[in-house]
Coordinates of C-alpha atoms in Angstrom, one line a residue:
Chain A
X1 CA 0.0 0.0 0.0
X2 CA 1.2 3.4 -0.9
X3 CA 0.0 6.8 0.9
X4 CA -0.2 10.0 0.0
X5 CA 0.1 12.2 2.9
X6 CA 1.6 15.2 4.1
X7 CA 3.3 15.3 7.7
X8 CA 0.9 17.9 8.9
X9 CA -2.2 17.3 7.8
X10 CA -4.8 15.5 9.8
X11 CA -7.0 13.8 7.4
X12 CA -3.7 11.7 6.8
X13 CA -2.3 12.1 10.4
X14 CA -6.3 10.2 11.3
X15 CA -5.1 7.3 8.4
X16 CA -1.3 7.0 9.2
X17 CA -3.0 6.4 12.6
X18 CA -5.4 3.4 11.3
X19 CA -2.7 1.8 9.4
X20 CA -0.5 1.6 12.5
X21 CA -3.3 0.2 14.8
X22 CA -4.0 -2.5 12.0
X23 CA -0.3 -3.2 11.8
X24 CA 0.1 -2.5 8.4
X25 CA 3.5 -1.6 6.6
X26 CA 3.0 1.2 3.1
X27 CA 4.9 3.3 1.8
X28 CA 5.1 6.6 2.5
X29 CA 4.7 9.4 -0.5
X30 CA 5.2 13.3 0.8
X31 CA 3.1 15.4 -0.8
X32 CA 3.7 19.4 -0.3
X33 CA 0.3 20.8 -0.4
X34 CA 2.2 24.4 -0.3
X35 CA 4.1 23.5 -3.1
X36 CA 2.6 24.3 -7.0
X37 CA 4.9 21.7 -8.5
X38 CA 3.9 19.1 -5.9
X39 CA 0.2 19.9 -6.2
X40 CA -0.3 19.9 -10.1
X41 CA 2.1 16.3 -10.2
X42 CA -0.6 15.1 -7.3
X43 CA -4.0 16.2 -9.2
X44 CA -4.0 12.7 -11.1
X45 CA -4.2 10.8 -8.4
X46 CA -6.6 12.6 -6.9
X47 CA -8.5 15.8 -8.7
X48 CA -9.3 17.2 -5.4
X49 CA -5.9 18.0 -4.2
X50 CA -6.5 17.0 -1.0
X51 CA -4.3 14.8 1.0
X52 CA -4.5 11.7 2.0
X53 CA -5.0 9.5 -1.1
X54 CA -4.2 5.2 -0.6
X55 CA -2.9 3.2 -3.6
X56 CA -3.7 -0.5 -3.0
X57 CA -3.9 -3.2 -5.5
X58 CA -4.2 -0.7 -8.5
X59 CA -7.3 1.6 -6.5
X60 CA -6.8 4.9 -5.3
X61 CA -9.5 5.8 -2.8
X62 CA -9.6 9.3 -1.6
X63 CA -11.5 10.7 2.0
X64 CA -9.9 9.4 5.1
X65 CA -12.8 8.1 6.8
X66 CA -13.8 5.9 3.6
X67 CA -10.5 4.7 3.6
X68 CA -10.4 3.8 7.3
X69 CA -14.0 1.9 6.6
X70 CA -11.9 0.2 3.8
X71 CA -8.9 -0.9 5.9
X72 CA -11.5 -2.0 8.1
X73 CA -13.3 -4.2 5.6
X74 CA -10.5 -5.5 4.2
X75 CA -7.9 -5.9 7.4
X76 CA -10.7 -6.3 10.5
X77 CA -8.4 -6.9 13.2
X78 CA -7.8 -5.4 15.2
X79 CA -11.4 -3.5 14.9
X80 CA -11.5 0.2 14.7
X81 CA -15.4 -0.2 14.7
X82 CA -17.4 -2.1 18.0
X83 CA -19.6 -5.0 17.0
X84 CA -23.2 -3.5 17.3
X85 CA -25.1 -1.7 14.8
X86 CA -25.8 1.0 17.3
X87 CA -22.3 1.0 18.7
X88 CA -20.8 2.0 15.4
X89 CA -23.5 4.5 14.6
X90 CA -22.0 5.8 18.2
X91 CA -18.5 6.0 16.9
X92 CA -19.2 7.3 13.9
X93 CA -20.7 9.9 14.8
X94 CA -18.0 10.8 17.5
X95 CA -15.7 10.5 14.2
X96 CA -17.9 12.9 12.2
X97 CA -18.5 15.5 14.3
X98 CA -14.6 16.5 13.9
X99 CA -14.4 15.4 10.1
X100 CA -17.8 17.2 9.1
X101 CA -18.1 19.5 11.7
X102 CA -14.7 21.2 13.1
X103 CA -12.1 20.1 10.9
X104 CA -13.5 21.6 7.4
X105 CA -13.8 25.2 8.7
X106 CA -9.8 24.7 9.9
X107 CA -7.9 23.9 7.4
X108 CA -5.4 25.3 5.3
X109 CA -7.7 25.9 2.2
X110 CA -10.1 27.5 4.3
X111 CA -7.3 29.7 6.0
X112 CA -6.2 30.9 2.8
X113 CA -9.5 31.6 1.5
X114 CA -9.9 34.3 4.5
X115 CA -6.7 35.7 4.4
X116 CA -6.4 35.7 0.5
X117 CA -9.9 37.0 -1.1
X118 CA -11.6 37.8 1.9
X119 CA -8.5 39.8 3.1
X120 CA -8.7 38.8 6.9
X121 CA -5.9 39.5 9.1
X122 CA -4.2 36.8 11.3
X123 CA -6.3 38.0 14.0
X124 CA -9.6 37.6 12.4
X125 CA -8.4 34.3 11.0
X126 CA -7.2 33.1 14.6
X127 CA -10.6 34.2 15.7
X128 CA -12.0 32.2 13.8
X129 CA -10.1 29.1 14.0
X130 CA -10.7 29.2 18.0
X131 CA -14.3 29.6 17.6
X132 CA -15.1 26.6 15.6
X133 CA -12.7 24.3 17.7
X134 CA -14.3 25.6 20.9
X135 CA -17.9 24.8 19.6
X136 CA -17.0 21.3 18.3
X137 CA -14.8 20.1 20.8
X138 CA -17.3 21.4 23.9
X139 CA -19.3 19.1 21.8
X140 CA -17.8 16.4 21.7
X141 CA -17.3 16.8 25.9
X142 CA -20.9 16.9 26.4
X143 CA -21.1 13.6 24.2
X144 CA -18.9 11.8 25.9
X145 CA -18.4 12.8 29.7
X146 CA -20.8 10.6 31.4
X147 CA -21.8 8.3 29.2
X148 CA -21.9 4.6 29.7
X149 CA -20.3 3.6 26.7
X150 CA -17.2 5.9 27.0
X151 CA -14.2 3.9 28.1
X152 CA -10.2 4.4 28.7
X153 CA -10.9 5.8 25.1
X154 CA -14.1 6.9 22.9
X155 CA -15.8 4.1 23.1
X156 CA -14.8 1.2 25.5
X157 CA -11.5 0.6 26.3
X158 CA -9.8 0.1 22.8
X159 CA -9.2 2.9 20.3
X160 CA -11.7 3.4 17.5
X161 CA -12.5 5.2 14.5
X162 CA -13.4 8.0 17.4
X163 CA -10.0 8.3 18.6
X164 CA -8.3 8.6 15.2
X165 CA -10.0 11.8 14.7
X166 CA -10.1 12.9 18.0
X167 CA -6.0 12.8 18.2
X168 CA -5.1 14.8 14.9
X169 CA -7.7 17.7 16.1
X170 CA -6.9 18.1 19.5
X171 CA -3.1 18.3 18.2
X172 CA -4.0 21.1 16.0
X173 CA -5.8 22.7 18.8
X174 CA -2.7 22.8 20.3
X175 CA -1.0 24.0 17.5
X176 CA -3.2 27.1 17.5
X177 CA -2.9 27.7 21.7
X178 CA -6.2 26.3 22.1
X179 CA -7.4 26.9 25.4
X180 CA -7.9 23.0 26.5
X181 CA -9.3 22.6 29.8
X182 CA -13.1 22.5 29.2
X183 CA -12.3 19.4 28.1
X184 CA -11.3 17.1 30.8
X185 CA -12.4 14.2 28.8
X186 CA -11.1 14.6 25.7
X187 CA -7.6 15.4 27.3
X188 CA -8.4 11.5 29.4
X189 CA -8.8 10.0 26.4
X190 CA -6.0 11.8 24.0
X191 CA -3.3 11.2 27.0
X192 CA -4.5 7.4 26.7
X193 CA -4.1 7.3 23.2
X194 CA -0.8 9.0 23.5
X195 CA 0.5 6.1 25.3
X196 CA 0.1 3.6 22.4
X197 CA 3.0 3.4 19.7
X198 CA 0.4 3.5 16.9
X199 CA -0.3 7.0 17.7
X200 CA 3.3 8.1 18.8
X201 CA 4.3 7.1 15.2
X202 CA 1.7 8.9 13.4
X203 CA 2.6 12.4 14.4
X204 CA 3.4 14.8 12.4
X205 CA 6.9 14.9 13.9
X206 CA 7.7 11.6 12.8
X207 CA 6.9 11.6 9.4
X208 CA 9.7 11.9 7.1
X209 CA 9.1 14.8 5.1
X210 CA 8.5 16.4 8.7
X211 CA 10.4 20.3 8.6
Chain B
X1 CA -38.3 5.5 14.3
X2 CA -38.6 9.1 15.0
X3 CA -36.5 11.7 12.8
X4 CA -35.6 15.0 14.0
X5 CA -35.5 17.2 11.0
X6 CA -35.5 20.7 9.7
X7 CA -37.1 21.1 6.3
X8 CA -34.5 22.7 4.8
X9 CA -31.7 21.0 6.2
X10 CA -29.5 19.5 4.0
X11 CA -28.3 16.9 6.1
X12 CA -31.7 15.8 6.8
X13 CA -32.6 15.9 3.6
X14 CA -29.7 12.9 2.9
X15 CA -31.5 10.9 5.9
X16 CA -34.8 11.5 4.4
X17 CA -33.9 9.9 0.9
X18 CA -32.0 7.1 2.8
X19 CA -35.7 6.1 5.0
X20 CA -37.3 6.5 1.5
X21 CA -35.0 4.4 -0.7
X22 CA -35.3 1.4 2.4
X23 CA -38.9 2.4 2.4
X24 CA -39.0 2.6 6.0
X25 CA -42.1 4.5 7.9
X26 CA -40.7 7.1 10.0
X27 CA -42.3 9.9 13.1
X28 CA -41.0 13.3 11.6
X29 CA -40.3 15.6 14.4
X30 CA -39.5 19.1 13.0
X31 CA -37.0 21.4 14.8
X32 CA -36.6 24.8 13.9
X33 CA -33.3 25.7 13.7
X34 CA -34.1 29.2 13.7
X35 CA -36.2 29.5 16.9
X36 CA -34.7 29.7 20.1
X37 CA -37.2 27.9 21.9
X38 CA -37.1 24.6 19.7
X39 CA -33.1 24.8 19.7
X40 CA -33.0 24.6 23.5
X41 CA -35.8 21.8 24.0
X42 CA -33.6 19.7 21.3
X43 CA -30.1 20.1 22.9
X44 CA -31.3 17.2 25.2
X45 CA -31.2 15.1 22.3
X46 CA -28.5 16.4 20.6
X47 CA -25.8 18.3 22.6
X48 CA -24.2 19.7 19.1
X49 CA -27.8 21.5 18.3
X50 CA -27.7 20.1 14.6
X51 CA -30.0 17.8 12.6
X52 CA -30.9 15.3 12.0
X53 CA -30.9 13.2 14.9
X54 CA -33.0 9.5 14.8
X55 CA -34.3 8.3 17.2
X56 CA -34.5 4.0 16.9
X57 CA -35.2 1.4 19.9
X58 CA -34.4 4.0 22.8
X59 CA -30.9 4.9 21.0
X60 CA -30.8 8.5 19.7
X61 CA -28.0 8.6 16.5
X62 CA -26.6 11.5 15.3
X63 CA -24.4 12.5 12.2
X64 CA -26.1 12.1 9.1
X65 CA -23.6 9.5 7.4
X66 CA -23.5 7.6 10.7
X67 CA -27.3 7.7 10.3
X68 CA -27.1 6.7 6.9
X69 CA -24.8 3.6 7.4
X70 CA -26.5 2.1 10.8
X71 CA -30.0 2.0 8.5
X72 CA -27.6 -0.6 5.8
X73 CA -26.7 -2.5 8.5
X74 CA -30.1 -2.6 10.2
X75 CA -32.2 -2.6 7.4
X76 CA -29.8 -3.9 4.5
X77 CA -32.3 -4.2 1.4
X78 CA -32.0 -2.3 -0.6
X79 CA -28.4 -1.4 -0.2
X80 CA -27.2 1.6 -0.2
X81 CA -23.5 0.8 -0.8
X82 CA -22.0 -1.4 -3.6
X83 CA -20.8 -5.3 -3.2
X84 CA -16.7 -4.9 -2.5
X85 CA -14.8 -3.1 -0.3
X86 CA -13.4 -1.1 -3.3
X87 CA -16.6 0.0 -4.6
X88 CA -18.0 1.1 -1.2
X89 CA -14.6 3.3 -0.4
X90 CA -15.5 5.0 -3.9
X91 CA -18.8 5.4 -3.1
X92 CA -17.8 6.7 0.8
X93 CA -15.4 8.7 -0.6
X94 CA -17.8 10.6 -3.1
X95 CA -20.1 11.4 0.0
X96 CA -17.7 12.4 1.7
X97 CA -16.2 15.3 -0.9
X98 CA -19.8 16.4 0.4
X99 CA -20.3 15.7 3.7
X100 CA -16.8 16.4 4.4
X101 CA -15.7 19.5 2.1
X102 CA -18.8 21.5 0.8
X103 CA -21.7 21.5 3.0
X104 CA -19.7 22.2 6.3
X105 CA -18.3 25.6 4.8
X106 CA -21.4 26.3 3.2
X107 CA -24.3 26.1 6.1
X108 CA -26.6 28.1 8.5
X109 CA -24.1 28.3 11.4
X110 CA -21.0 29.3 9.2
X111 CA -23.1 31.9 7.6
X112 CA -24.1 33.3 10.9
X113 CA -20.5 33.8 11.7
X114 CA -19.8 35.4 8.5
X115 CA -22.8 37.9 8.8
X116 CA -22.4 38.0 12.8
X117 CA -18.9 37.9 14.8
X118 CA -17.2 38.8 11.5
X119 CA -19.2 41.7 10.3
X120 CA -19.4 40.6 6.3
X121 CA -22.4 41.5 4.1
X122 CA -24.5 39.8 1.6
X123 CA -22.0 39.9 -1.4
X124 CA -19.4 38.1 0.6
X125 CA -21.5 35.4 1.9
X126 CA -22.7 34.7 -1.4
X127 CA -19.3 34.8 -2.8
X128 CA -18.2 32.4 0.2
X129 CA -20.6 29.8 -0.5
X130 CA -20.5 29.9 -4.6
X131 CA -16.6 29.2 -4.3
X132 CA -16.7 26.4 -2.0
X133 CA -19.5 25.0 -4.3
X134 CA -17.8 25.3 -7.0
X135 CA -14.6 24.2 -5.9
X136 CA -16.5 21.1 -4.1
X137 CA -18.7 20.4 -7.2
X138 CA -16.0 20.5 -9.7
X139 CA -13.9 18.2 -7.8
X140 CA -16.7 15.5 -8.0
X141 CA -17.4 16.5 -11.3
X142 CA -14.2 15.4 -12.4
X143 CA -14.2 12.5 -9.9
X144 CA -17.5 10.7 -11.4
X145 CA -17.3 11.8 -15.6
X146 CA -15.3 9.2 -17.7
X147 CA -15.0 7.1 -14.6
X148 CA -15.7 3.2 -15.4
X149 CA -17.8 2.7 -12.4
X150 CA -20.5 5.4 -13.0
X151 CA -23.6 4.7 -14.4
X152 CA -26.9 5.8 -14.3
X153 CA -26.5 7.2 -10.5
X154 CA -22.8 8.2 -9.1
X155 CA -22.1 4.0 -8.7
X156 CA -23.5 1.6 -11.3
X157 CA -27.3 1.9 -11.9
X158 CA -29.2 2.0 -8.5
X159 CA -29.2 4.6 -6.2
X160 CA -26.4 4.8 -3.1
X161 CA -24.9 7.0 -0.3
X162 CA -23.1 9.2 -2.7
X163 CA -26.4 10.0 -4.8
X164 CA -27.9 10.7 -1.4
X165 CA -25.5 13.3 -0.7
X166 CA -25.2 14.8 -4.0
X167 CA -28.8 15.4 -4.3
X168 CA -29.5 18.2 -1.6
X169 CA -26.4 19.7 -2.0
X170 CA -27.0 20.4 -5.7
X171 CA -30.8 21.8 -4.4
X172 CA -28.9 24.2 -2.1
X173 CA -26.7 25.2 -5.0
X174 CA -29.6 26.0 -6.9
X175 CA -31.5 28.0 -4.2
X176 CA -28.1 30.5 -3.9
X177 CA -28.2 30.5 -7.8
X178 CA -24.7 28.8 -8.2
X179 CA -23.6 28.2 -12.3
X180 CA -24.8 24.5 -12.4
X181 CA -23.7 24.3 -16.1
X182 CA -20.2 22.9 -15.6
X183 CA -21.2 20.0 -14.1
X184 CA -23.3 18.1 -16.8
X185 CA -22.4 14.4 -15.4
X186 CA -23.6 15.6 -11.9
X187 CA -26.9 17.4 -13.8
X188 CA -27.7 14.1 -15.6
X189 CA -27.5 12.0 -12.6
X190 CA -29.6 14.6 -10.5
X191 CA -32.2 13.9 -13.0
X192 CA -32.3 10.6 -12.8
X193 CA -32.5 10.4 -9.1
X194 CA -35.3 13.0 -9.7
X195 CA -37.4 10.6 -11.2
X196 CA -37.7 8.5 -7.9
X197 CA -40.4 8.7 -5.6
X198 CA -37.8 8.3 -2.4
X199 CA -35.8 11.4 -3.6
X200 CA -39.1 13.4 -4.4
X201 CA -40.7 12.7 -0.9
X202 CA -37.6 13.8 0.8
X203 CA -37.2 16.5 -1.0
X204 CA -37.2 20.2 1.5
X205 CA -41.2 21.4 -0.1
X206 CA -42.9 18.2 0.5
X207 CA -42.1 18.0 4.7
X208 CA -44.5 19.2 7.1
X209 CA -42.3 22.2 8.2
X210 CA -41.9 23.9 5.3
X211 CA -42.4 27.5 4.8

């Protein structure tokens, strides 16, 4: 398997993450989002210019989540998805409340939009960065704290689909001086995840193209 | 089941096609995303004050998509998703360039902040919302014209998750007066889902709340 991926982005920060809890090896193809030549060489593989893309068996399939359903399908252990219907409709939704909900309105597309045509400053910007994490992640506190099916992690005590987005946005947060500590749980559940050498090896800081 | 739903909600919209395709008899429950009133009796369903929500067996889901894919495993005929791994992560991914990179720049609450905390008029929103359309809609363009696997609908010849998607989001598009004429493969297969009851029924003017 071959992925396309750039160190700092978390669509392929929430994939490099899946792949290493699945214990699978691929190779790893840098792709520099802030770079033309990069970009325009990348558009084949995938006309959206988004990162991450993941070549397997001649398919290129583009959208981390629908990858992590396929590496799921087609490498089940260990699951990323609990074994009830409702369970996974539980995770899922954890997953896609960052992936629909918080991380669109943050990334770097988005950024450049407001600073470029709508000629924000880095204040504004900043502003508006903060605002959406705030309202996404107090949500995602409020959907976990306290309920019965929240574990060591998301859901349960093994990491999930959950988790793998939960990671890559709450290092971003950081990133962007965040204030954390409405979120007790989150920060539970990301320190428990931190442990684990499938997310230590997914961060941006250890991917090769890295700088 | 019991759906919480606001007419004009796009991602409601998606959950209403799905019910119809599986032909499954649903409660509608309108919220009014505009009223204050509804907003706070609803945030005891959902925390994150978005719709839909369903409401199945005593468990309340949230997250369109998550919605979407607990009905095919609950109620798996007809399917919504293709036979193989490979052909479901197309068909994921497709929904996803919607789920996960048009609507969330391009609905009520972003809008609000634009007009609100960030102080921009009319002629900016609108300009806002046509270029992530366009940039969304262009990408799936070229994502579904010449490929093998498209057919009458975005996968092979019935109906699935990324038709469901694509549908309200080229209805929105219309109702902001976006140029639709780009995108003839995405115009011909909006026709042909148009000619289905499921899509019809679900569609924002036929739902008790509309007005």
């Amino acid at each position: 398997m071959k992925l396309y991926s750039f160190f700092r982005s978390s669509a392929s920060y929430r994939v490099r993450i899946a792949l290493g809890l699945k214990g699978l090896a691929y190779d790893y193809h840098p792709v520099d989002l802030r770079s033309e030549q990069d970009l325009s060489a990348y558009l084949s593989v995938n006309p959206q210019g988004l990162v991450p893309a993941l070549e397997d068996q001649g398919d290129i399939f583009i959208q981390s989540l629908a990858i992590i359903e396929y590496l799921e399908e087609t490498h089940p252990q260990p699951p990323l998805l609990p074994s009830t219907a409702a369970q996974r409709a539980r995770v899922r939704g954890l997953a896609q409340v960052v992936a629909c909900e918080i991380h669109p309105l943050d990334n770097l597309r988005v950024l450049n939009y407001l600073g470029g045509p709508m000629k924000q400053g880095e204040e504004v910007k900043l502003a508006w960065y903060r605002h959406w994490i705030a309202v996404g992640l107090g949500c995602l506190e409020a959907l976990l704290k306290d309920h019965p099916a929240t574990g060591r992690f998301c859901h349960g005590d093994s990491p999930t689909l959950a988790d793998i987005c939960l990671v890559p946005q709450l290092y971003n947060a950081r990133r962007f001086q965040c204030e954390l500590s409405p979120y007790p749980t989150l920060l539970r559940i990301d320190a428990a995840c931190a442990a684990l050498p499938a997310f230590q090896n997914a961060c941006p800081e250890a991917q090769p193209d890295a700088g």
